[in-house]
Amino acid sequence: MFSAHEQWLDKHPEDYGTDVKMMLENGRYVPASAYLRAQRARHLLTDDFLKALTGIDVLLTPAMPLTAPRADDDELYEKSLRLTHFAAPTNLTGLPSLSMPCGFSASGLPINLQLIGRPFDEATVLGIGYAYELNTDWHKKHPELSIK
C-alpha cells in the first residue's frame, strides 16, 4: 500500500489523516523478505476462504469486532484502528464483500454484518444484500445522536 502512496505522501503529507499517514509510513520499512512471506500467507488465506465457500453462495460474518465508537469516546483512536480487522481478509484475498447494517447495540450504536462471496461473483453478494434490505429496515434507521 505504501508504494501506491509514496510520491503523494512525500509531497503532500498534510492530505492524510494522522492514523492513515502512520499506517502508510510503517510500510516504508517493510523488508522484501517480509513482503514475500506475507504474499505466501495471502495465498494460503485465499485457499482457506475458497474451501469455506465451496457449495455455498456467501459467508455471513460480523463486519466489525466492536460497535462503532462514539465521536467523543476517549479511546476513539485505539478503537478506530480495530474497526477494519474483519474486512482485512477480503481486502487481502480480493474476494467481493459487502458490509451492511443489521441492528444496534444496547447502547444504541450501529452493528453491521458482512457478506463475502466467491471470486468475481459480486452479483450474488449484491443480490443477497439487496434481498436482505428488502426484508429488513435497518438501512433506514439511524443512531440517536446526542451532544455532550
Coordinates of C-alpha atoms in Angstrom, one line a residue:
M1 CA 0.0 0.0 0.0
F2 CA 2.8 2.4 0.8
S3 CA 4.3 2.2 -2.7
A4 CA 1.0 3.4 -4.2
H5 CA 1.0 6.5 -2.0
E6 CA 4.7 7.1 -1.7
Q7 CA 5.1 10.1 -4.0
W8 CA 1.9 11.8 -2.9
L9 CA 2.7 11.1 0.8
D10 CA 6.2 12.6 0.4
K11 CA 4.9 15.8 -1.4
H12 CA 1.6 16.3 0.4
P13 CA 1.6 14.6 3.8
E14 CA -1.0 17.1 5.1
D15 CA -3.6 15.4 2.8
Y16 CA -3.6 12.3 5.0
G17 CA -5.2 11.8 8.4
T18 CA -2.8 11.0 11.3
D19 CA -3.9 7.4 11.5
V20 CA -3.7 6.7 7.8
K21 CA -0.3 8.5 7.4
M22 CA 1.1 6.4 10.3
M23 CA 0.0 3.1 8.8
L24 CA 1.3 4.1 5.3
E25 CA 4.6 5.3 6.8
N26 CA 5.1 2.0 8.5
G27 CA 5.1 0.3 5.1
R28 CA 8.2 2.2 4.2
Y29 CA 10.2 0.0 6.4
V30 CA 8.9 -3.5 5.4
P31 CA 11.8 -5.6 4.1
A32 CA 11.3 -7.6 0.9
S33 CA 11.7 -10.9 2.7
A34 CA 8.7 -10.0 5.0
Y35 CA 6.7 -8.9 2.0
L36 CA 7.3 -12.3 0.2
R37 CA 6.3 -14.2 3.4
A38 CA 3.1 -12.1 3.5
Q39 CA 2.4 -13.0 -0.1
R40 CA 2.7 -16.7 0.7
A41 CA 0.4 -16.2 3.7
R42 CA -2.1 -14.3 1.5
H43 CA -2.2 -17.3 -0.9
L44 CA -2.9 -19.7 2.0
L45 CA -5.7 -17.4 3.3
T46 CA -7.3 -17.2 -0.1
D47 CA -7.2 -21.0 -0.4
D48 CA -8.9 -21.3 3.1
F49 CA -11.7 -18.9 2.0
L50 CA -12.3 -20.7 -1.2
K51 CA -12.6 -24.0 0.7
A52 CA -15.1 -22.3 3.1
L53 CA -17.1 -21.1 0.1
T54 CA -17.4 -24.5 -1.5
G55 CA -21.1 -25.3 -2.0
I56 CA -22.5 -22.1 -0.6
D57 CA -23.3 -18.7 -2.0
V58 CA -21.8 -16.4 0.6
L59 CA -20.3 -16.3 4.1
L60 CA -22.2 -14.1 6.5
T61 CA -19.8 -12.7 9.2
P62 CA -19.7 -9.7 11.6
A63 CA -18.3 -6.7 9.7
M64 CA -16.5 -5.3 12.8
P65 CA -15.1 -6.7 16.0
L66 CA -16.9 -4.0 18.0
T67 CA -19.7 -1.5 17.6
A68 CA -18.9 1.9 16.1
P69 CA -17.4 4.1 18.7
R70 CA -18.9 7.5 19.6
A71 CA -17.1 10.5 18.3
D72 CA -16.5 11.7 21.9
D73 CA -15.1 8.3 23.1
D74 CA -11.8 8.7 25.0
E75 CA -10.5 5.5 23.2
L76 CA -11.7 6.6 19.7
Y77 CA -8.2 6.3 18.1
E78 CA -7.5 2.9 19.5
K79 CA -10.9 1.6 18.6
S80 CA -10.8 3.0 15.1
L81 CA -7.6 1.0 14.4
R82 CA -9.6 -2.2 15.2
L83 CA -12.7 -1.4 13.2
T84 CA -11.5 -2.8 9.9
H85 CA -9.9 -6.0 11.2
F86 CA -12.8 -8.2 9.9
A87 CA -12.6 -6.5 6.4
A88 CA -8.9 -7.2 6.1
P89 CA -9.2 -10.8 4.9
T90 CA -11.4 -9.8 2.0
N91 CA -9.1 -6.9 1.2
L92 CA -6.1 -9.3 1.1
T93 CA -7.9 -12.0 -0.9
G94 CA -9.7 -9.8 -3.3
L95 CA -13.0 -11.6 -2.6
P96 CA -16.1 -9.5 -3.1
S97 CA -17.7 -8.4 0.1
L98 CA -20.5 -6.1 1.3
S99 CA -20.9 -4.5 4.7
M100 CA -24.4 -3.5 5.7
P101 CA -26.4 -2.5 8.9
C102 CA -28.1 -5.3 10.8
G103 CA -29.0 -3.7 14.2
F104 CA -28.0 -1.6 17.1
S105 CA -26.2 -2.4 20.3
A106 CA -27.8 -2.0 23.7
S107 CA -26.2 1.5 23.9
G108 CA -27.8 2.4 20.5
L109 CA -24.7 2.2 18.3
P110 CA -24.9 0.5 14.9
I111 CA -23.9 -3.1 14.2
N112 CA -23.0 -4.3 10.7
L113 CA -22.8 -7.7 9.0
Q114 CA -20.5 -8.6 6.1
L115 CA -21.3 -10.8 3.2
I116 CA -18.3 -12.5 1.5
G117 CA -18.6 -14.1 -1.9
R118 CA -16.7 -16.2 -4.4
P119 CA -14.2 -14.7 -6.8
F120 CA -15.8 -12.5 -9.4
D121 CA -19.3 -13.2 -8.0
E122 CA -20.2 -9.7 -7.0
A123 CA -23.7 -10.1 -8.4
T124 CA -24.6 -12.8 -5.9
V125 CA -23.2 -10.8 -3.0
L126 CA -25.1 -7.7 -4.0
G127 CA -28.2 -9.7 -4.8
I128 CA -28.3 -11.2 -1.3
G129 CA -27.6 -7.8 0.2
Y130 CA -30.5 -6.3 -1.8
A131 CA -32.8 -9.1 -0.7
Y132 CA -31.8 -8.5 2.9
E133 CA -32.6 -4.8 2.6
L134 CA -36.0 -5.6 1.0
N135 CA -36.9 -7.7 4.0
T136 CA -35.5 -5.5 6.8
D137 CA -35.4 -1.8 7.6
W138 CA -32.0 -1.5 9.3
H139 CA -30.7 0.6 6.4
K140 CA -33.3 3.2 7.1
K141 CA -32.6 3.6 10.8
H142 CA -30.0 5.9 12.4
P143 CA -28.4 6.0 15.8
E144 CA -29.7 8.7 18.1
L145 CA -27.2 11.5 18.2
S146 CA -26.5 13.4 21.4
I147 CA -24.1 16.1 22.1
K148 CA -22.3 16.2 25.4

